Short mmCIF file of C-alpha atoms and ligand atoms in Angstrom, two decimals:
data_model
loop_
_atom_site.label_atom_id
_atom_site.label_comp_id
_atom_site.label_asym_id
_atom_site.label_seq_id
_atom_site.Cartn_x
_atom_site.Cartn_y
_atom_site.Cartn_z
CA MET A 1091 -55.97 29.11 150.98
CA LYS A 1092 -57.61 32.48 151.49
CA PRO A 1093 -55.14 35.13 152.66
CA GLY A 1094 -57.61 37.16 154.78
CA LYS A 1095 -59.44 36.09 157.92
CA PHE A 1096 -63.18 35.75 158.32
CA ILE A 1097 -64.66 36.35 161.78
CA SER A 1098 -68.35 36.17 162.64
CA LEU A 1099 -70.13 37.39 165.77
CA GLU A 1100 -73.14 35.58 167.16
CA GLY A 1101 -75.49 35.62 170.12
CA VAL A 1102 -79.14 36.10 171.04
CA ASP A 1103 -80.58 39.57 170.49
CA GLY A 1104 -79.44 41.67 173.45
CA ALA A 1105 -76.18 39.75 174.12
CA GLY A 1106 -74.19 42.91 173.34
CA LYS A 1107 -72.54 41.77 170.14
CA SER A 1108 -72.77 45.19 168.43
CA THR A 1109 -70.78 46.84 171.26
CA HIS A 1110 -68.05 44.24 170.93
CA LEU A 1111 -68.08 44.42 167.14
CA ASP A 1112 -66.94 48.06 167.26
CA TYR A 1113 -64.16 47.18 169.68
CA LEU A 1114 -62.94 44.26 167.56
CA ALA A 1115 -63.06 46.33 164.38
CA GLY A 1116 -60.77 48.91 166.04
CA LYS A 1117 -58.34 46.21 167.12
CA ILE A 1118 -58.16 44.63 163.68
CA ARG A 1119 -57.71 47.98 161.92
CA ALA A 1120 -54.87 48.78 164.34
CA ARG A 1121 -53.01 45.84 162.79
CA GLY A 1122 -52.93 47.81 159.55
CA VAL A 1123 -55.00 45.32 157.54
CA GLU A 1124 -57.98 46.18 155.37
CA LEU A 1125 -61.19 45.30 157.22
CA VAL A 1126 -64.66 44.81 155.78
CA VAL A 1127 -67.38 45.11 158.42
CA THR A 1128 -70.64 43.59 157.29
CA ARG A 1129 -73.81 41.95 158.59
CA GLU A 1130 -76.43 39.28 158.01
CA PRO A 1131 -79.08 39.24 156.87
CA GLY A 1132 -77.79 41.98 154.59
CA GLY A 1133 -74.32 42.97 153.48
CA THR A 1134 -75.25 43.62 149.82
CA PRO A 1135 -77.87 45.90 148.21
CA LEU A 1136 -80.09 42.86 147.54
CA GLY A 1137 -79.37 41.39 150.96
CA GLU A 1138 -80.44 44.61 152.67
CA LYS A 1139 -83.78 44.48 150.82
CA LEU A 1140 -84.21 40.88 151.96
CA ARG A 1141 -83.31 41.97 155.49
CA ALA A 1142 -86.11 44.53 155.51
CA LEU A 1143 -88.56 41.77 154.51
CA LEU A 1144 -87.15 39.29 157.01
CA LEU A 1145 -87.30 41.68 159.94
CA ASN A 1146 -90.78 43.07 159.23
CA ASP A 1147 -93.00 40.88 157.06
CA PRO A 1148 -94.86 37.85 158.43
CA MET A 1149 -93.79 34.64 156.63
CA GLN A 1150 -93.57 30.88 156.94
CA PRO A 1151 -90.53 29.46 158.77
CA ASP A 1152 -89.31 27.73 155.57
CA THR A 1153 -89.61 31.01 153.65
CA GLU A 1154 -87.57 32.70 156.36
CA LEU A 1155 -84.82 30.06 156.12
CA LEU A 1156 -84.74 30.23 152.31
CA LEU A 1157 -84.52 34.03 152.27
CA MET A 1158 -81.72 33.95 154.86
CA TYR A 1159 -79.79 31.62 152.56
CA ALA A 1160 -80.60 33.64 149.44
CA ALA A 1161 -79.15 36.72 151.13
CA ARG A 1162 -76.17 34.68 152.36
CA ALA A 1163 -75.35 33.22 148.92
CA GLU A 1164 -75.25 36.75 147.51
CA HIS A 1165 -73.20 38.06 150.43
CA VAL A 1166 -70.57 35.30 150.24
CA ALA A 1167 -70.13 35.54 146.47
CA ALA A 1168 -70.26 39.33 146.10
CA VAL A 1169 -68.60 40.58 149.29
CA ILE A 1170 -66.99 38.04 151.62
CA LYS A 1171 -64.99 35.83 149.26
CA PRO A 1172 -63.70 38.71 147.09
CA ALA A 1173 -62.55 40.55 150.25
CA LEU A 1174 -60.74 37.49 151.62
CA THR A 1175 -59.13 36.81 148.26
CA ARG A 1176 -57.62 40.29 148.12
CA GLY A 1177 -56.24 39.80 151.64
CA ALA A 1178 -58.81 41.81 153.60
CA TRP A 1179 -60.26 40.64 156.91
CA VAL A 1180 -64.02 40.32 157.18
CA LEU A 1181 -65.98 40.88 160.38
CA SER A 1182 -69.61 39.86 160.04
CA ASP A 1183 -72.38 40.64 162.50
CA ARG A 1184 -73.93 37.12 162.27
CA PHE A 1185 -73.44 34.37 159.67
CA ALA A 1186 -74.67 30.79 159.11
CA ASP A 1187 -74.65 29.78 162.80
CA ALA A 1188 -77.51 32.28 163.25
CA SER A 1189 -79.67 30.23 160.88
CA TYR A 1190 -78.94 27.11 162.88
CA ALA A 1191 -79.81 28.93 166.13
CA TYR A 1192 -82.84 30.95 165.02
CA GLN A 1193 -84.44 28.89 162.26
CA CYS A 1194 -83.59 25.37 163.52
CA GLY A 1195 -83.51 26.18 167.25
CA GLY A 1196 -86.00 29.03 167.50
CA ARG A 1197 -88.40 28.02 164.72
CA SER A 1198 -87.84 24.25 165.10
CA ILE A 1199 -87.01 23.64 161.42
CA ASP A 1200 -85.37 20.26 160.86
CA ALA A 1201 -81.57 20.66 160.68
CA THR A 1202 -81.36 18.49 157.56
CA ARG A 1203 -83.04 21.32 155.59
CA LEU A 1204 -80.38 23.75 156.73
CA GLU A 1205 -77.63 21.24 155.98
CA SER A 1206 -78.76 20.85 152.39
CA LEU A 1207 -78.89 24.63 151.90
CA GLU A 1208 -75.49 24.92 153.53
CA SER A 1209 -73.83 22.36 151.32
CA TRP A 1210 -75.52 23.89 148.25
CA THR A 1211 -74.65 27.54 148.87
CA LEU A 1212 -71.54 27.41 151.06
CA SER A 1213 -69.80 24.11 150.09
CA GLY A 1214 -67.97 23.92 153.41
CA PHE A 1215 -67.07 27.63 153.55
CA LYS A 1216 -66.98 28.75 157.20
CA PRO A 1217 -65.62 31.58 159.33
CA ASP A 1218 -62.06 31.11 160.63
CA LEU A 1219 -63.34 32.22 164.03
CA THR A 1220 -66.82 32.67 165.47
CA LEU A 1221 -67.34 34.54 168.72
CA LEU A 1222 -70.52 33.47 170.45
CA PHE A 1223 -71.63 36.05 173.01
CA ASP A 1224 -73.60 33.93 175.41
CA VAL A 1225 -76.05 35.28 177.93
CA SER A 1226 -79.29 34.01 179.48
CA ALA A 1227 -82.56 34.81 177.73
CA GLU A 1228 -83.59 36.88 180.77
CA VAL A 1229 -80.51 39.11 180.75
CA ALA A 1230 -80.79 39.54 176.97
CA GLU A 1231 -84.45 40.51 177.30
CA ALA A 1232 -83.66 43.12 179.96
CA ARG A 1233 -80.99 44.62 177.70
CA ARG A 1234 -83.29 44.63 174.68
CA ALA A 1235 -85.96 46.46 176.67
CA GLN A 1236 -83.60 49.44 176.93
CA ALA A 1237 -82.84 49.46 173.21
CA ARG A 1238 -84.83 50.51 170.13
CA ALA A 1239 -88.21 49.21 168.87
CA ALA A 1240 -88.38 45.42 168.53
CA ASP A 1241 -88.24 43.78 165.07
CA ARG A 1242 -90.09 40.56 164.14
CA PHE A 1243 -87.51 38.33 165.89
CA GLU A 1244 -87.15 40.52 168.96
CA LYS A 1245 -90.90 40.32 169.56
CA GLU A 1246 -90.58 36.56 170.23
CA GLN A 1247 -91.12 35.16 173.73
CA ALA A 1248 -88.51 33.95 176.23
CA ASP A 1249 -88.85 30.26 175.26
CA PHE A 1250 -87.92 31.17 171.65
CA PHE A 1251 -84.72 32.82 172.88
CA ASN A 1252 -84.00 29.89 175.21
CA ARG A 1253 -84.15 27.57 172.18
CA VAL A 1254 -81.95 29.94 170.15
CA ARG A 1255 -79.38 30.02 172.94
CA GLU A 1256 -79.40 26.24 173.38
CA ALA A 1257 -78.92 25.74 169.63
CA TYR A 1258 -75.99 28.16 169.60
CA LEU A 1259 -74.35 26.33 172.52
CA HIS A 1260 -74.97 22.96 170.87
CA ARG A 1261 -73.29 24.20 167.71
CA ALA A 1262 -70.36 25.57 169.75
CA LYS A 1263 -69.91 22.17 171.41
CA SER A 1264 -69.78 20.43 168.06
CA GLU A 1265 -67.18 22.87 166.64
CA PRO A 1266 -65.06 24.00 169.61
CA GLY A 1267 -62.06 24.85 167.43
CA ARG A 1268 -63.97 27.47 165.46
CA ILE A 1269 -66.61 28.74 167.88
CA ARG A 1270 -65.41 30.52 171.03
CA VAL A 1271 -68.06 31.03 173.68
CA VAL A 1272 -67.67 34.37 175.48
CA ASP A 1273 -69.66 34.86 178.70
CA ALA A 1274 -71.52 38.05 177.83
CA SER A 1275 -72.85 38.54 181.36
CA HIS A 1276 -69.37 39.77 182.42
CA SER A 1277 -68.42 43.46 182.42
CA ILE A 1278 -67.49 45.09 179.12
CA GLU A 1279 -63.90 45.55 180.41
CA SER A 1280 -63.41 41.87 181.23
CA ILE A 1281 -64.95 40.81 177.92
CA ARG A 1282 -62.55 43.16 176.12
CA ALA A 1283 -59.62 41.57 177.93
CA GLU A 1284 -60.84 38.14 176.80
CA LEU A 1285 -61.25 39.38 173.23
CA ASP A 1286 -57.69 40.79 173.31
CA GLN A 1287 -56.39 37.33 174.21
CA ILE A 1288 -58.42 35.59 171.53
CA MET A 1289 -57.25 38.07 168.89
CA GLU A 1290 -53.61 37.68 169.94
CA ALA A 1291 -53.88 33.96 169.42
CA LEU A 1292 -55.47 34.31 165.98
P1 TYD B 1879 -79.29 41.50 164.44
O1 TYD B 1879 -77.83 41.25 164.31
O2 TYD B 1879 -79.87 41.25 165.78
O3 TYD B 1879 -79.62 42.98 163.99
P2 TYD B 1879 -79.90 44.23 164.95
O4 TYD B 1879 -78.81 44.24 166.00
O5 TYD B 1879 -79.84 45.41 164.03
O6 TYD B 1879 -81.27 44.01 165.54
O7 TYD B 1879 -79.99 40.55 163.34
C1 TYD B 1879 -81.33 40.66 162.96
C2 TYD B 1879 -82.14 39.42 163.26
O8 TYD B 1879 -82.00 38.42 162.25
C3 TYD B 1879 -81.83 38.74 164.57
O9 TYD B 1879 -83.00 38.79 165.37
C4 TYD B 1879 -81.55 37.31 164.22
C5 TYD B 1879 -82.09 37.14 162.84
N1 TYD B 1879 -81.38 36.15 162.01
C6 TYD B 1879 -81.92 34.89 161.81
O10 TYD B 1879 -82.99 34.57 162.34
N2 TYD B 1879 -81.27 33.98 161.02
C7 TYD B 1879 -80.09 34.28 160.39
O11 TYD B 1879 -79.52 33.44 159.66
C8 TYD B 1879 -79.53 35.58 160.61
C9 TYD B 1879 -78.25 35.96 159.94
C10 TYD B 1879 -80.21 36.49 161.43
#
């Protein structure tokens, strides 16, 4: 058993996950435990180089999926598992559910391809808790419009984000014990209150 806890944050671009990540990080640190805050794609020097390619360079959907998993394999082995083993908590801005949502949902890649990569690189390793910040594609788009310049994913159309959202919700339905759906259309204050409850229970 790993002594630390691994929490991932998910949602379509514009759901507000970064805002809530900062809040959660503060709450976890207040417990006096070591916390590693990380992100995907990225989280390692190699992973950050792959992230730059993934977010900017045109590529085939299969290439995109493979690079996501290359970055993830490195991230799990070099950062996440060592942190959990020494008792630290890990808070990751996205993890494997994002590949299911974006590459299988958004890009329509057959889920069996993802499953074989998952069993190869992760061997059943999963977050202890995944918070899925769920919001409609329209609300997410309006929020993104106020933010910085769009990357390769953020330039996609509404039907792409509808598919991403549906895939996330489908995944949450199949693993309700691990994935908690948080209605991200609510106010920041009421979402924080919900997060407080979830963290108490953890
Ligand atoms: P994101 O967390 O949105 O970064 P930022 O807030 O800095 O824009 O992640 C970058 C993008 O990567 C996001 O659009 C979703 C995409 N992504 C995938 O398509 N598949 C994956 O497996 C992961 C981890 C991310």
